mmCIF file of C-alpha atoms in Angstrom:
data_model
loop_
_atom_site.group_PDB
_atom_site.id
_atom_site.type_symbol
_atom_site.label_atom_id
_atom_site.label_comp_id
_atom_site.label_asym_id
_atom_site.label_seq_id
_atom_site.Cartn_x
_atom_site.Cartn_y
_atom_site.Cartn_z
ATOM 1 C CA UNK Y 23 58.544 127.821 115.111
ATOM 2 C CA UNK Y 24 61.185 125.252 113.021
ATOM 3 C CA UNK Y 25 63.600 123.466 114.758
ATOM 4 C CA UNK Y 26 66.725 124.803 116.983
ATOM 5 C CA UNK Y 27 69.120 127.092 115.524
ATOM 6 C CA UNK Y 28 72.322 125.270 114.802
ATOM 7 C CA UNK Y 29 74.118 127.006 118.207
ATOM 8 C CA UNK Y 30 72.143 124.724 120.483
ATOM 9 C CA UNK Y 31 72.221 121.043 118.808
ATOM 10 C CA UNK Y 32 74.419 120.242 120.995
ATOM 11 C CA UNK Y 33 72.896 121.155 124.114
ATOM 12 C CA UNK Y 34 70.276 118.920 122.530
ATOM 13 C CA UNK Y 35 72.030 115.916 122.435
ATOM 14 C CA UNK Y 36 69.935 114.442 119.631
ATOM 15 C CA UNK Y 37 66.749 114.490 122.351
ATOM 16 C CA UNK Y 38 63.661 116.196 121.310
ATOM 17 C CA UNK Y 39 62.539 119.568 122.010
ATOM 18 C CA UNK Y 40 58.574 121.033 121.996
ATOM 19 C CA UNK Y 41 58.181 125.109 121.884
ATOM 20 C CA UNK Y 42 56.155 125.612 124.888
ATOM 21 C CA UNK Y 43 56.438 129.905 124.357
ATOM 22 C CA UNK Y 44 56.625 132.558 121.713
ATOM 23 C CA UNK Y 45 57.830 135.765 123.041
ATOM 24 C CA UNK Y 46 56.930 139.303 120.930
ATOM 25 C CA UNK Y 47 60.776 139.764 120.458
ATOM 26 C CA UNK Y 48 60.799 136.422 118.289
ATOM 27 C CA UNK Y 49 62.165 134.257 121.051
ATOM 28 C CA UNK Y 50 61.248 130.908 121.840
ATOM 29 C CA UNK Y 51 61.272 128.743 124.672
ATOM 30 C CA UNK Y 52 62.023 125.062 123.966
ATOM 31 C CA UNK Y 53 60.795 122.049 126.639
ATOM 32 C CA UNK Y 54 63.631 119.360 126.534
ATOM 33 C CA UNK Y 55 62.221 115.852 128.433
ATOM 34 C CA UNK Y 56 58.822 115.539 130.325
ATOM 35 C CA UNK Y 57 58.309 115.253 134.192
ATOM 36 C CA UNK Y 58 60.772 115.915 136.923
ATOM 37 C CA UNK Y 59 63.944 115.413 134.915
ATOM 38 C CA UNK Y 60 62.448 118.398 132.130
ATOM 39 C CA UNK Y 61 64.645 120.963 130.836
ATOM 40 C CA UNK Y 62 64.018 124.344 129.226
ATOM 41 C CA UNK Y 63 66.063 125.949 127.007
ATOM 42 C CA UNK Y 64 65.389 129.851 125.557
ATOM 43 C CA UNK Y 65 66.300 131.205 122.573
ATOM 44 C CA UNK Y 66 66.421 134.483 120.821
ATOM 45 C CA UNK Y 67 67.736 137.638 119.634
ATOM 46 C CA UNK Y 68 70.080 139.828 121.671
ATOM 47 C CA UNK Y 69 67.216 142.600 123.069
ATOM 48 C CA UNK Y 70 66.665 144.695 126.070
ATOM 49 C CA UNK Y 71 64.056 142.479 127.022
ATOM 50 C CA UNK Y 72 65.971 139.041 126.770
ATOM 51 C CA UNK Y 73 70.225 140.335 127.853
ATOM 52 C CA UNK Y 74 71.324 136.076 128.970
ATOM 53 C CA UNK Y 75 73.934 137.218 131.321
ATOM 54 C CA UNK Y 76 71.660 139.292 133.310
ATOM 55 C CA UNK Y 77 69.204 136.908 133.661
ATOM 56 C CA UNK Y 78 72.034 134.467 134.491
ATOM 57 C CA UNK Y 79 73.162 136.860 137.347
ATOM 58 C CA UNK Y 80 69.919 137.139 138.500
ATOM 59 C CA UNK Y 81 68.844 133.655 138.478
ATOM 60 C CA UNK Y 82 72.024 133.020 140.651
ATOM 61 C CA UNK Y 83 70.972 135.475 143.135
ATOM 62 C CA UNK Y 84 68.043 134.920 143.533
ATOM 63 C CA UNK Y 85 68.309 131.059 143.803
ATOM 64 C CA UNK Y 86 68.784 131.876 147.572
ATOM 65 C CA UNK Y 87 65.738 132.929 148.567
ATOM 66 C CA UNK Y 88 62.971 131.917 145.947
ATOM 67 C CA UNK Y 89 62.430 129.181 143.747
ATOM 68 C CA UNK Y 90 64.060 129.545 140.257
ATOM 69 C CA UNK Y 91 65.504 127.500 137.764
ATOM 70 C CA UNK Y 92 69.271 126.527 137.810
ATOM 71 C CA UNK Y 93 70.882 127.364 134.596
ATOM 72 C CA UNK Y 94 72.954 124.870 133.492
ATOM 73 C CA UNK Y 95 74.409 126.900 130.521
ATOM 74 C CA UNK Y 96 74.168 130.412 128.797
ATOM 75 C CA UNK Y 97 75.676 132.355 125.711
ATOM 76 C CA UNK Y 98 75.716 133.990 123.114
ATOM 77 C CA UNK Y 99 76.908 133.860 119.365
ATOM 78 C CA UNK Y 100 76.114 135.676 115.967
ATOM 79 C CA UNK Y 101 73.341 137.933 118.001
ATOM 80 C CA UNK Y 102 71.352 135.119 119.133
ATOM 81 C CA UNK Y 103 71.368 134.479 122.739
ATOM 82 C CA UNK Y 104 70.323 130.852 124.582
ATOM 83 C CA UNK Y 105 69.663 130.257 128.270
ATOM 84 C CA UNK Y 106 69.283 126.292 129.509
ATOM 85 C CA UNK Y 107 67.774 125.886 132.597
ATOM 86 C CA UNK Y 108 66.501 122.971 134.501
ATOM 87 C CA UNK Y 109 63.026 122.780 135.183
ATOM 88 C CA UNK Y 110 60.750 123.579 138.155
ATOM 89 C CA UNK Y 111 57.923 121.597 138.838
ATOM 90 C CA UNK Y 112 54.187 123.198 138.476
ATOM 91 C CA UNK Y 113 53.058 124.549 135.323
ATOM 92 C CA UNK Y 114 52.405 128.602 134.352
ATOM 93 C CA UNK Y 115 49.803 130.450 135.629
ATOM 94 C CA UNK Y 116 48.543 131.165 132.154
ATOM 95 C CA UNK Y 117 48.137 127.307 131.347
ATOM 96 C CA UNK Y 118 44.589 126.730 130.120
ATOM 97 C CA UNK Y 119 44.594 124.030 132.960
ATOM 98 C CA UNK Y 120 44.718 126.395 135.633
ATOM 99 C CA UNK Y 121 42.869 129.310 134.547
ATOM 100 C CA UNK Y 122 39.660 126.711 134.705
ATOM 101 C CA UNK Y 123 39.089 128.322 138.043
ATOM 102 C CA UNK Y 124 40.375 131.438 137.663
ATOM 103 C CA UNK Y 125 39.070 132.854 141.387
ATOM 104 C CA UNK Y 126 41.819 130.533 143.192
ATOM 105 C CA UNK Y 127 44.763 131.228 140.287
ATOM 106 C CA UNK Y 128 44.399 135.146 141.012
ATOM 107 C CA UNK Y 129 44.482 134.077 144.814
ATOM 108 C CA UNK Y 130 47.196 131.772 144.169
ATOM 109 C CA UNK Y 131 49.264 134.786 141.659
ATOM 110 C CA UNK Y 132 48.855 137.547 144.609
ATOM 111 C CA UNK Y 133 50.056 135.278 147.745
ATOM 112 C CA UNK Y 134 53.220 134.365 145.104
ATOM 113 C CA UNK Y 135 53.878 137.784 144.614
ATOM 114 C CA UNK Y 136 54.008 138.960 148.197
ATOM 115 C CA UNK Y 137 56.074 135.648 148.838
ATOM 116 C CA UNK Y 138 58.660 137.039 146.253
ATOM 117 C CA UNK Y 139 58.484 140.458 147.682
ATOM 118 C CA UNK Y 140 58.508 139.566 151.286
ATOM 119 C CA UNK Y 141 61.337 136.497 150.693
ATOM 120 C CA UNK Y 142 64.154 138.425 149.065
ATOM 121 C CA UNK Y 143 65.796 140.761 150.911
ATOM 122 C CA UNK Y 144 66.925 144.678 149.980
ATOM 123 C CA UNK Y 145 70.182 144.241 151.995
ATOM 124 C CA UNK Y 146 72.683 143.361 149.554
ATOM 125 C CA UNK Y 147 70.761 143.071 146.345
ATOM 126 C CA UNK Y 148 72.862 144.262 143.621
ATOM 127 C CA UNK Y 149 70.491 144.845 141.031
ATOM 128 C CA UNK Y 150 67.961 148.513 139.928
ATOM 129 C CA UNK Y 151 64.876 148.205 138.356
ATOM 130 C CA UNK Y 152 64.199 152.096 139.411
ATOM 131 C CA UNK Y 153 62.588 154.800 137.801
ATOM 132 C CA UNK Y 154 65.494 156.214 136.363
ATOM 133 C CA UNK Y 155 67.252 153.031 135.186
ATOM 134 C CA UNK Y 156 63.745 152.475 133.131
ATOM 135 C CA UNK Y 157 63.975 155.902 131.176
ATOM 136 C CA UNK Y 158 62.405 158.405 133.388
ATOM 137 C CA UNK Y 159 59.210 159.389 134.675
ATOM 138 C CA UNK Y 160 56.370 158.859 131.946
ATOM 139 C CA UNK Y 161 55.133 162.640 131.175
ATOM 140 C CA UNK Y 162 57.813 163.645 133.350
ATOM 141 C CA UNK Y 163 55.209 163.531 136.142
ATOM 142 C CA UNK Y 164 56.640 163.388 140.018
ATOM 143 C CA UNK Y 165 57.568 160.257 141.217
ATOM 144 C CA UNK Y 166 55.451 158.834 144.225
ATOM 145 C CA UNK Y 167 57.642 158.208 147.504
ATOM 146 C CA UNK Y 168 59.050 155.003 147.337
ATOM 147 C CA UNK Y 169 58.056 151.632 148.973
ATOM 148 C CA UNK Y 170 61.378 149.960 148.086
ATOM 149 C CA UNK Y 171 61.224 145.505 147.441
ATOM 150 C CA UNK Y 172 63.437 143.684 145.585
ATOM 151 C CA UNK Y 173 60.928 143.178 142.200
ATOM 152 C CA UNK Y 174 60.700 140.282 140.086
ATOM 153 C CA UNK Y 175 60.478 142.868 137.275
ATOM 154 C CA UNK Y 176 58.122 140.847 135.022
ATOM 155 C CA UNK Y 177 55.572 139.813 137.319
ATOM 156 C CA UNK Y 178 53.248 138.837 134.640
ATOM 157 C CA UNK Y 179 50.891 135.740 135.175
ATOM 158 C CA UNK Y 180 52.709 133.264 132.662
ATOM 159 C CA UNK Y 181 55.569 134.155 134.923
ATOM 160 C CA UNK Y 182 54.515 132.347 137.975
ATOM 161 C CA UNK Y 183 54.753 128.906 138.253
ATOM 162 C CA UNK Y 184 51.857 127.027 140.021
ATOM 163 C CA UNK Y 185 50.485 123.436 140.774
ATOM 164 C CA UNK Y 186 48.549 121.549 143.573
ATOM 165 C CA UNK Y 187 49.447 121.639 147.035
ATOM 166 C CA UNK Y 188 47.091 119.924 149.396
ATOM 167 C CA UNK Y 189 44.110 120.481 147.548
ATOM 168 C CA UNK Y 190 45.221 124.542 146.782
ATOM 169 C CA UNK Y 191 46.946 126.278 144.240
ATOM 170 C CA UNK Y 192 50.106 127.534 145.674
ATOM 171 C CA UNK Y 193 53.818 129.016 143.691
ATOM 172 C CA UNK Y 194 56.551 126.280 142.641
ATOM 173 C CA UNK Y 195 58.491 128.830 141.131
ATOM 174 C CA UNK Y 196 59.429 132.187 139.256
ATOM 175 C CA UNK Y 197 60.475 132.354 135.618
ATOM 176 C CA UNK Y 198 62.549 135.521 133.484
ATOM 177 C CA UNK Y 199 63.198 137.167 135.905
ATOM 178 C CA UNK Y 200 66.028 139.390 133.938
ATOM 179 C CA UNK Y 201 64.816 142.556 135.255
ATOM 180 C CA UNK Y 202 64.544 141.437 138.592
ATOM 181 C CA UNK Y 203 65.889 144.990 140.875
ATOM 182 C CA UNK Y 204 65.028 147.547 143.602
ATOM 183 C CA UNK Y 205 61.811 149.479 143.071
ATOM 184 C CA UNK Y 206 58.671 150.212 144.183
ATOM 185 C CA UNK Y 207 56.613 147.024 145.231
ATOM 186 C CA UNK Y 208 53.626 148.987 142.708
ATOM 187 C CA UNK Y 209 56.320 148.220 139.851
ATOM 188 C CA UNK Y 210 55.529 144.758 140.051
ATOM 189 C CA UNK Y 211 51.765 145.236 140.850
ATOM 190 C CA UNK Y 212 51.093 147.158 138.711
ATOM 191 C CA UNK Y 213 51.584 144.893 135.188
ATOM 192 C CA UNK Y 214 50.634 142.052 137.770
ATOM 193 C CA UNK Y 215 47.659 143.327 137.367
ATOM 194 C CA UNK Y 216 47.162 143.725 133.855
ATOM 195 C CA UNK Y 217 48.140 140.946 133.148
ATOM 196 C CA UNK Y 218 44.978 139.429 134.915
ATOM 197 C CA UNK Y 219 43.133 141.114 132.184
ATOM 198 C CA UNK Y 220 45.196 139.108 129.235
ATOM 199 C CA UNK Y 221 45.212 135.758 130.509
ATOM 200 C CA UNK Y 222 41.905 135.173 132.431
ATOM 201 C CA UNK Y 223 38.829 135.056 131.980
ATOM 202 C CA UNK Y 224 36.606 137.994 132.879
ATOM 203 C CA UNK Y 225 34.886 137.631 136.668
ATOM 204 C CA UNK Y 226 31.526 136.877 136.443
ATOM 205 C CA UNK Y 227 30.439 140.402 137.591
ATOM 206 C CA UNK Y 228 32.330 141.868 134.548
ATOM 207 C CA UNK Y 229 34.430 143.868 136.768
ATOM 208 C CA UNK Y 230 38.100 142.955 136.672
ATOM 209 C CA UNK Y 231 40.528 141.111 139.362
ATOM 210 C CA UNK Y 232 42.275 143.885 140.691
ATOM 211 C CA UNK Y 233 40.775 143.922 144.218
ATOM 212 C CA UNK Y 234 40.885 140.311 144.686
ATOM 213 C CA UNK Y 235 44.595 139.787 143.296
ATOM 214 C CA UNK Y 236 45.367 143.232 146.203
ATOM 215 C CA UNK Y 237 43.727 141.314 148.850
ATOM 216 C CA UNK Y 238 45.568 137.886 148.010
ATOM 217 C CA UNK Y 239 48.557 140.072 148.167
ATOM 218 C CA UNK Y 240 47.948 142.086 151.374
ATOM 219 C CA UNK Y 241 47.205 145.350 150.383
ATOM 220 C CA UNK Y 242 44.925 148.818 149.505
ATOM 221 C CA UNK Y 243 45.275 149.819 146.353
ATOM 222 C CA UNK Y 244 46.801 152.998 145.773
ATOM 223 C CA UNK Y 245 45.307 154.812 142.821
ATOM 224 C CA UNK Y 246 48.431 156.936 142.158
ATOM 225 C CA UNK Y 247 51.210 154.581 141.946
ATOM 226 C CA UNK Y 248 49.201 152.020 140.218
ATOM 227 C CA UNK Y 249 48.269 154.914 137.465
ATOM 228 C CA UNK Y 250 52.115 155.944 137.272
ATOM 229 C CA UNK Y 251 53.424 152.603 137.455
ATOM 230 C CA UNK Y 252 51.009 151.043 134.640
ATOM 231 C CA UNK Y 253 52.173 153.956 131.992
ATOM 232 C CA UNK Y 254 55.096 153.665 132.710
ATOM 233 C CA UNK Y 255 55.202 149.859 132.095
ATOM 234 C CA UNK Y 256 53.349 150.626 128.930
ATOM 235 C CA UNK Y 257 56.070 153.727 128.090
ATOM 236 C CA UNK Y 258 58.169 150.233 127.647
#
């Protein structure tokens, strides 16, 4: 990861900037200043999974009802795309830092996600993350009846923001969110929840989080939607 690409040196200013996150698409995120004042700034190749004006719509929505960064500027020029946010205080849930007690981060990751869920509201929302709009069913199996929620769409742990309230972990804030959209609520959960399984630390019983991050979150698991949900996350 070299420096900035020449389209963003002057968004820079001539301050420094640390890459704080690889993405698999070749992106990079890019920390600008420490503490409260700290700016972000991401950076890669047009893709499905990083389109900056969708993510800028999003964030704009969205800004209402959750915590999520303010973008300060957005573009795009010879197919390499660049979103500058500000910053939100807390850290990711995937920080090494957190994950230290892993048993109050999956807590911390389910109450977040039924905050999101339960905080921004259907009415109104402009944006589809269904079943169709992702490709179709995977196998072309039946789709299970729908328990619509406006999703984040990437509800992966690194994509919860988390720090210290009151002596518990609690959310400061949601990150790429350029998915975000109507669907299921077992469209989130469901890579949610294996994502657990990349970022922490087995349990101690060698089982795996998944009933603990459902109870944080306030709810049974469902075996079919989580099954039909995960593949079709993984049909990509």
């Amino acid at each position: 990861m070299g420096a900035p690409p020449s389209q963003v040196e002057q968004i820079l200013d001539g301050r420094s900037a640390v890459p704080v996150w690889l993405n698999e698409i070749g992106g990079v995120t890019w920390q600008i200043g420490d503490g409260a004042d700290r700016e972000f700034l991401k950076v890669g190749p047009v893709h499905p999974e990083f389109q900056v004006f969708s993510d800028v719509e999003r964030l704009r929505w969205l800004q209402t009802f959750v915590p999520v960064p303010a973008v300060l500027d957005a573009g795009v020029r010879d197919g390499v795309g660049w979103l500058w946010t500000e910053g939100l205080p807390g850290a990711s849930a995937a920080d090494p830092d957190l994950m230290s007690e892993p048993e109050e981060a999956v807590d911390a990751l389910g109450r977040a996600l039924r905050r999101f869920h339960d905080a921004v509201p259907l009415t109104g929302c402009p944006f589809t993350w269904s079943v169709a709009a992702r490709g179709g069913a995977p196998d072309g199996r039946p789709i299970p009846a729908l328990d619509p929620v406006v999703c984040h769409g990437d509800a992966c742990t690194p994509n919860t923001l988390l720090a210290r309230k009151d002596g518990r972990l609690e959310c400061t804030g949601y990150v790429d969110v350029g998915m975000c959209g109507v669907a299921d609520r077992w469209a989130d959960l469901a890579p949610a929840l294996m994502s657990l399984a990349w970022n922490l630390p087995a349990p101690a019983d060698r089982s795996d989080w998944t009933d603990r991050f459902l109870r944080a979150y306030g709810i049974e698991r469902n075996a079919e939607k989580l099954s039909f949900y995960t593949d079709l996350w993984n049909a990509g």
